[in-house]
């Protein structure tokens, strides 16, 4: 079977993903919580990651639209490894009901607002020209 594998792309995602996952793990282990507590570590990771995704993809579109490996390394790799929405869903399932509802809503709203804010911030210089 002949597989046409994008080796540079896979390497970029893997290297970036390792860095992002390490950062996520470090933050998560230093800021633990119980099912009765709001999972601030995961929420902060996901919201800050969404903000950075907004900044990154806006800047890449403006300054480096043809640099596929940069997008794969930083976006898919680092920020994909850093953000952890699967963990957020598990935490919703394990949380006490009141915390679960608040956490789910705060995650969705916070993530969407963070992407918008990051993209808007990165676009400021573009609008001033």
PDB file of C-alpha atoms in Angstrom:
ATOM      1  CA  UNK A   1       0.000   0.000   0.000  1.00  0.00           C
ATOM      2  CA  UNK A   2       1.468   3.309  -1.088  1.00  0.00           C
ATOM      3  CA  UNK A   3       0.647   6.025   1.452  1.00  0.00           C
ATOM      4  CA  UNK A   4       1.347   9.572   0.412  1.00  0.00           C
ATOM      5  CA  UNK A   5       2.297  10.925   3.834  1.00  0.00           C
ATOM      6  CA  UNK A   6       3.075  14.602   4.351  1.00  0.00           C
ATOM      7  CA  UNK A   7       6.121  13.975   6.533  1.00  0.00           C
ATOM      8  CA  UNK A   8       6.985  17.654   7.142  1.00  0.00           C
ATOM      9  CA  UNK A   9       3.353  18.386   8.073  1.00  0.00           C
ATOM     10  CA  UNK A  10       3.143  15.418  10.426  1.00  0.00           C
ATOM     11  CA  UNK A  11       6.454  16.383  12.041  1.00  0.00           C
ATOM     12  CA  UNK A  12       5.297  19.991  12.506  1.00  0.00           C
ATOM     13  CA  UNK A  13       2.028  18.924  14.149  1.00  0.00           C
ATOM     14  CA  UNK A  14       3.762  16.332  16.344  1.00  0.00           C
ATOM     15  CA  UNK A  15       6.481  18.701  17.555  1.00  0.00           C
ATOM     16  CA  UNK A  16       4.009  21.504  18.215  1.00  0.00           C
ATOM     17  CA  UNK A  17       1.534  19.146  19.843  1.00  0.00           C
ATOM     18  CA  UNK A  18       4.171  17.899  22.272  1.00  0.00           C
ATOM     19  CA  UNK A  19       4.960  21.462  23.345  1.00  0.00           C
ATOM     20  CA  UNK A  20       1.302  22.410  23.714  1.00  0.00           C
ATOM     21  CA  UNK A  21       0.432  19.245  25.620  1.00  0.00           C
ATOM     22  CA  UNK A  22       3.366  19.785  27.981  1.00  0.00           C
ATOM     23  CA  UNK A  23       2.189  23.326  28.742  1.00  0.00           C
ATOM     24  CA  UNK A  24      -1.377  22.104  29.309  1.00  0.00           C
ATOM     25  CA  UNK A  25      -0.193  19.308  31.606  1.00  0.00           C
ATOM     26  CA  UNK A  26       1.995  21.680  33.633  1.00  0.00           C
ATOM     27  CA  UNK A  27      -0.864  24.122  34.180  1.00  0.00           C
ATOM     28  CA  UNK A  28      -3.387  21.378  34.940  1.00  0.00           C
ATOM     29  CA  UNK A  29      -1.224  19.689  37.557  1.00  0.00           C
ATOM     30  CA  UNK A  30      -0.409  22.914  39.360  1.00  0.00           C
ATOM     31  CA  UNK A  31      -4.079  23.968  39.575  1.00  0.00           C
ATOM     32  CA  UNK A  32      -6.085  20.847  40.588  1.00  0.00           C
ATOM     33  CA  UNK A  33      -9.785  20.785  41.461  1.00  0.00           C
ATOM     34  CA  UNK A  34     -12.464  18.478  42.837  1.00  0.00           C
ATOM     35  CA  UNK A  35     -15.852  17.751  41.186  1.00  0.00           C
ATOM     36  CA  UNK A  36     -17.385  20.393  43.471  1.00  0.00           C
ATOM     37  CA  UNK A  37     -14.902  23.061  42.324  1.00  0.00           C
ATOM     38  CA  UNK A  38     -14.943  25.056  39.120  1.00  0.00           C
ATOM     39  CA  UNK A  39     -12.148  23.644  36.884  1.00  0.00           C
ATOM     40  CA  UNK A  40     -10.272  26.913  36.494  1.00  0.00           C
ATOM     41  CA  UNK A  41      -7.152  25.331  34.994  1.00  0.00           C
ATOM     42  CA  UNK A  42      -8.928  23.725  32.050  1.00  0.00           C
ATOM     43  CA  UNK A  43     -11.182  26.735  31.538  1.00  0.00           C
ATOM     44  CA  UNK A  44      -8.181  29.083  31.525  1.00  0.00           C
ATOM     45  CA  UNK A  45      -6.253  26.837  29.162  1.00  0.00           C
ATOM     46  CA  UNK A  46      -9.128  26.611  26.692  1.00  0.00           C
ATOM     47  CA  UNK A  47     -10.046  30.292  26.776  1.00  0.00           C
ATOM     48  CA  UNK A  48      -6.439  31.492  26.511  1.00  0.00           C
ATOM     49  CA  UNK A  49      -5.843  28.964  23.730  1.00  0.00           C
ATOM     50  CA  UNK A  50      -8.874  30.260  21.844  1.00  0.00           C
ATOM     51  CA  UNK A  51      -7.620  33.814  22.243  1.00  0.00           C
ATOM     52  CA  UNK A  52      -4.235  32.795  20.847  1.00  0.00           C
ATOM     53  CA  UNK A  53      -5.922  30.927  17.978  1.00  0.00           C
ATOM     54  CA  UNK A  54      -7.780  34.123  17.068  1.00  0.00           C
ATOM     55  CA  UNK A  55      -4.546  36.118  17.127  1.00  0.00           C
ATOM     56  CA  UNK A  56      -2.518  33.480  15.303  1.00  0.00           C
ATOM     57  CA  UNK A  57      -4.872  32.763  12.426  1.00  0.00           C
ATOM     58  CA  UNK A  58      -5.598  36.444  11.856  1.00  0.00           C
ATOM     59  CA  UNK A  59      -1.883  37.273  11.734  1.00  0.00           C
ATOM     60  CA  UNK A  60      -1.070  34.257   9.572  1.00  0.00           C
ATOM     61  CA  UNK A  61      -3.782  35.212   7.105  1.00  0.00           C
ATOM     62  CA  UNK A  62      -2.347  38.710   6.912  1.00  0.00           C
ATOM     63  CA  UNK A  63       1.416  38.151   6.979  1.00  0.00           C
ATOM     64  CA  UNK A  64       2.122  34.498   6.146  1.00  0.00           C
ATOM     65  CA  UNK A  65      -0.799  33.041   4.190  1.00  0.00           C
ATOM     66  CA  UNK A  66       1.375  30.581   2.268  1.00  0.00           C
ATOM     67  CA  UNK A  67       3.325  29.196   5.229  1.00  0.00           C
ATOM     68  CA  UNK A  68       1.533  25.921   5.773  1.00  0.00           C
ATOM     69  CA  UNK A  69       4.102  24.492   8.200  1.00  0.00           C
ATOM     70  CA  UNK A  70       3.888  27.547  10.447  1.00  0.00           C
ATOM     71  CA  UNK A  71       0.115  27.084  10.664  1.00  0.00           C
ATOM     72  CA  UNK A  72       0.469  23.350  11.262  1.00  0.00           C
ATOM     73  CA  UNK A  73       3.165  23.759  13.936  1.00  0.00           C
ATOM     74  CA  UNK A  74       1.627  26.664  15.874  1.00  0.00           C
ATOM     75  CA  UNK A  75      -2.099  26.253  15.214  1.00  0.00           C
ATOM     76  CA  UNK A  76      -2.764  22.548  14.854  1.00  0.00           C
ATOM     77  CA  UNK A  77       0.257  21.468  16.897  1.00  0.00           C
ATOM     78  CA  UNK A  78       0.994  23.848  19.765  1.00  0.00           C
ATOM     79  CA  UNK A  79      -2.489  25.291  20.264  1.00  0.00           C
ATOM     80  CA  UNK A  80      -4.236  22.037  19.374  1.00  0.00           C
ATOM     81  CA  UNK A  81      -2.128  20.259  21.992  1.00  0.00           C
ATOM     82  CA  UNK A  82      -2.589  23.078  24.475  1.00  0.00           C
ATOM     83  CA  UNK A  83      -6.375  23.391  24.318  1.00  0.00           C
ATOM     84  CA  UNK A  84      -8.284  20.491  25.783  1.00  0.00           C
ATOM     85  CA  UNK A  85     -11.978  20.515  25.040  1.00  0.00           C
ATOM     86  CA  UNK A  86     -12.209  16.751  25.488  1.00  0.00           C
ATOM     87  CA  UNK A  87     -11.043  17.219  29.085  1.00  0.00           C
ATOM     88  CA  UNK A  88     -13.621  19.983  29.492  1.00  0.00           C
ATOM     89  CA  UNK A  89     -16.394  17.581  28.462  1.00  0.00           C
ATOM     90  CA  UNK A  90     -15.173  14.924  30.898  1.00  0.00           C
ATOM     91  CA  UNK A  91     -15.071  17.545  33.659  1.00  0.00           C
ATOM     92  CA  UNK A  92     -18.660  18.555  32.845  1.00  0.00           C
ATOM     93  CA  UNK A  93     -19.715  14.921  33.226  1.00  0.00           C
ATOM     94  CA  UNK A  94     -17.869  14.526  36.545  1.00  0.00           C
ATOM     95  CA  UNK A  95     -18.853  17.867  38.097  1.00  0.00           C
ATOM     96  CA  UNK A  96     -21.726  18.394  40.463  1.00  0.00           C
ATOM     97  CA  UNK A  97     -24.764  19.612  38.456  1.00  0.00           C
ATOM     98  CA  UNK A  98     -24.570  23.321  39.357  1.00  0.00           C
ATOM     99  CA  UNK A  99     -20.853  23.505  38.545  1.00  0.00           C
ATOM    100  CA  UNK A 100     -21.362  21.513  35.337  1.00  0.00           C
ATOM    101  CA  UNK A 101     -23.965  23.907  33.941  1.00  0.00           C
ATOM    102  CA  UNK A 102     -21.960  27.015  34.831  1.00  0.00           C
ATOM    103  CA  UNK A 103     -18.732  25.487  33.520  1.00  0.00           C
ATOM    104  CA  UNK A 104     -20.278  24.396  30.231  1.00  0.00           C
ATOM    105  CA  UNK A 105     -21.799  27.818  29.596  1.00  0.00           C
ATOM    106  CA  UNK A 106     -18.630  29.641  30.672  1.00  0.00           C
ATOM    107  CA  UNK A 107     -16.518  27.450  28.390  1.00  0.00           C
ATOM    108  CA  UNK A 108     -18.668  27.992  25.310  1.00  0.00           C
ATOM    109  CA  UNK A 109     -19.119  31.724  25.827  1.00  0.00           C
ATOM    110  CA  UNK A 110     -15.537  32.268  26.972  1.00  0.00           C
ATOM    111  CA  UNK A 111     -14.054  30.363  24.023  1.00  0.00           C
ATOM    112  CA  UNK A 112     -16.137  32.189  21.432  1.00  0.00           C
ATOM    113  CA  UNK A 113     -15.450  35.601  22.953  1.00  0.00           C
ATOM    114  CA  UNK A 114     -11.750  34.787  23.237  1.00  0.00           C
ATOM    115  CA  UNK A 115     -11.410  33.888  19.538  1.00  0.00           C
ATOM    116  CA  UNK A 116     -13.269  37.067  18.596  1.00  0.00           C
ATOM    117  CA  UNK A 117     -11.133  39.187  20.952  1.00  0.00           C
ATOM    118  CA  UNK A 118      -7.883  37.666  19.693  1.00  0.00           C
ATOM    119  CA  UNK A 119      -8.838  38.141  16.073  1.00  0.00           C
ATOM    120  CA  UNK A 120     -10.057  41.691  16.722  1.00  0.00           C
ATOM    121  CA  UNK A 121      -6.862  42.608  18.548  1.00  0.00           C
ATOM    122  CA  UNK A 122      -4.714  41.189  15.748  1.00  0.00           C
ATOM    123  CA  UNK A 123      -6.765  43.136  13.198  1.00  0.00           C
ATOM    124  CA  UNK A 124      -6.302  46.547  14.850  1.00  0.00           C
ATOM    125  CA  UNK A 125      -3.145  47.367  12.927  1.00  0.00           C
ATOM    126  CA  UNK A 126      -4.770  46.324   9.679  1.00  0.00           C
ATOM    127  CA  UNK A 127      -7.664  48.766  10.132  1.00  0.00           C
ATOM    128  CA  UNK A 128      -5.355  51.720  10.913  1.00  0.00           C
ATOM    129  CA  UNK A 129      -3.729  51.683   7.486  1.00  0.00           C
TER     130      UNK A 129
END
